[in-house]
Coordinates of C-alpha atoms in Angstrom, one line a residue:
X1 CA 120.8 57.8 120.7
X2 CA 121.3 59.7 123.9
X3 CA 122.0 63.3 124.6
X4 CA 125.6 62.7 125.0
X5 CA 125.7 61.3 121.1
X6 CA 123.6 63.8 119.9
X7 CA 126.2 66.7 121.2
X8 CA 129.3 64.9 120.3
X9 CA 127.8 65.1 116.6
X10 CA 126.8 69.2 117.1
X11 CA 130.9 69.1 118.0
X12 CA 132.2 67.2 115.3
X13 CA 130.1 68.6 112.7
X14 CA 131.5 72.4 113.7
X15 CA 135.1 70.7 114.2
X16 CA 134.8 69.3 110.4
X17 CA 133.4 73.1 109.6
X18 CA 135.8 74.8 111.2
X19 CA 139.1 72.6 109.5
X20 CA 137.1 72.9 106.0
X21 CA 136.7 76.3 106.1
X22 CA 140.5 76.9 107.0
X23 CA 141.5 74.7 104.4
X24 CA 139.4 76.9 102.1
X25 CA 141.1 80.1 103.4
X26 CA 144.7 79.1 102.9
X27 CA 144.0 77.6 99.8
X28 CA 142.3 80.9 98.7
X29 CA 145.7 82.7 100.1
X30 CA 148.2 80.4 98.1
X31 CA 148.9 78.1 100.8
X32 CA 148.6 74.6 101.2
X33 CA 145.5 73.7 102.7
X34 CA 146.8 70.3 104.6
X35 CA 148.1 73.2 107.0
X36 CA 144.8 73.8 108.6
X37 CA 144.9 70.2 110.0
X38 CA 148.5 70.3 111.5
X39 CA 148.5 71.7 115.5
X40 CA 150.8 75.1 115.5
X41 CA 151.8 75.0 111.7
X42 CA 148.1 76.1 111.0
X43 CA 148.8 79.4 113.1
X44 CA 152.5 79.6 111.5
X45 CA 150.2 79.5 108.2
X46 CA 148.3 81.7 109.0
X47 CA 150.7 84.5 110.5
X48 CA 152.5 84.4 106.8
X49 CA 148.7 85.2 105.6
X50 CA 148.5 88.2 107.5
X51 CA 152.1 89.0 106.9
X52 CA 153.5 88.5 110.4
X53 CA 156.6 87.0 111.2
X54 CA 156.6 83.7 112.5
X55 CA 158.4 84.1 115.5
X56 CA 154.8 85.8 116.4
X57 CA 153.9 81.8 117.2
X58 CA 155.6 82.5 120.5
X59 CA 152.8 85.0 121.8
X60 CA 150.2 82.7 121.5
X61 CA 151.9 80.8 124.5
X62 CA 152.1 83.8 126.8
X63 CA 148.6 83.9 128.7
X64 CA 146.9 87.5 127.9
X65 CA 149.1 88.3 125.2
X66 CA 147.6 85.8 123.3
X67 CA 144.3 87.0 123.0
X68 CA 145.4 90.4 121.8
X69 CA 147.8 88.5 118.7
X70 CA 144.7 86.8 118.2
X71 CA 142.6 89.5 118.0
X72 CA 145.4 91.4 115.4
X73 CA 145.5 88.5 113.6
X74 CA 141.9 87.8 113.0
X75 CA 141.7 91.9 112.4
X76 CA 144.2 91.4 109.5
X77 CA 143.0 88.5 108.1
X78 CA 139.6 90.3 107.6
X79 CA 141.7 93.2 105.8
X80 CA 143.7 90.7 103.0
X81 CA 140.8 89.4 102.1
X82 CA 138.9 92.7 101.3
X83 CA 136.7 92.8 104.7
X84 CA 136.2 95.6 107.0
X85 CA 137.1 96.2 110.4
X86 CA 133.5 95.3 111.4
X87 CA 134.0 91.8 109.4
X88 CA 137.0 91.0 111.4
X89 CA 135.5 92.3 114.9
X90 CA 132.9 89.5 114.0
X91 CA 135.4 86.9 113.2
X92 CA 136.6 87.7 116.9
X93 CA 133.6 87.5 118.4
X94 CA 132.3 84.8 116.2
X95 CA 134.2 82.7 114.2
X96 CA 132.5 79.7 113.4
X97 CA 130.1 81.5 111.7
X98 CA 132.4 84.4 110.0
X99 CA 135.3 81.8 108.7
X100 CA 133.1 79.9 106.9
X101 CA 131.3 82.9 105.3
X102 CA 135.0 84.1 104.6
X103 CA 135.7 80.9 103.2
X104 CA 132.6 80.1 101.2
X105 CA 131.7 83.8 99.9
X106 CA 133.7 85.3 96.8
X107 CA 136.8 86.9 99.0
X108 CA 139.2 86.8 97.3
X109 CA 143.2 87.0 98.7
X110 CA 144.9 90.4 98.1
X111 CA 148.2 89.8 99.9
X112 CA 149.7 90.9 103.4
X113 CA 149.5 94.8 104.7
X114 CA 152.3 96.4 105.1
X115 CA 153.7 96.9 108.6

């Protein structure tokens, strides 16, 4: 096995992580958990977890703008699941380690905020 195999496994182990975890996470929020695998639904899904509208899927094509929806939406999603704003900071600054903890640890769903 080279070096080139031996990374491709590091990625496709996170990938799997990362899609099991969202599964988890929509499940956990009432939706269906196929969603995480679907390009541009999952992000649809997971707007109507943080209560957004989802005309909000727009943003995250409009360069800069996206990275301050994403950084609301990652805020929120901390919040309706009972996390901090310290929780979701972390899940901004890193999210394959705080989505499966978010996932795997006893949060449990307590609905959209109110806008």
């Amino acid at each position: 096995m080279n070096n080139n195999s031996g990374v491709l496994i590091i990625e496709l182990s996170v990938a799997i992580l990362m899609v099991v975890s969202m599964w988890i996470v929509f499940t956990k929020a009432g939706k269906p958990g196929w969603a995480a695998i679907i390009p541009f639904y999952n992000v649809y899904v997971l707007l109507q977890i943080v209560g957004r509208p989802g005309w909000w899927l727009i943003l995250f094509f409009i360069p800069f703008v996206n990275f301050v929806v994403a950084i609301m939406v990652y805020l929120e999603l901390a919040q309706v699941f009972g996390k901090d704003t310290a929780f979701g900071c972390l899940m901004i600054i890193f999210p394959y380690v705080m989505f499966p903890i978010l996932a795997f640890s006893d949060a449990r769903y307590q609905g959209p905020l109110a806008h």
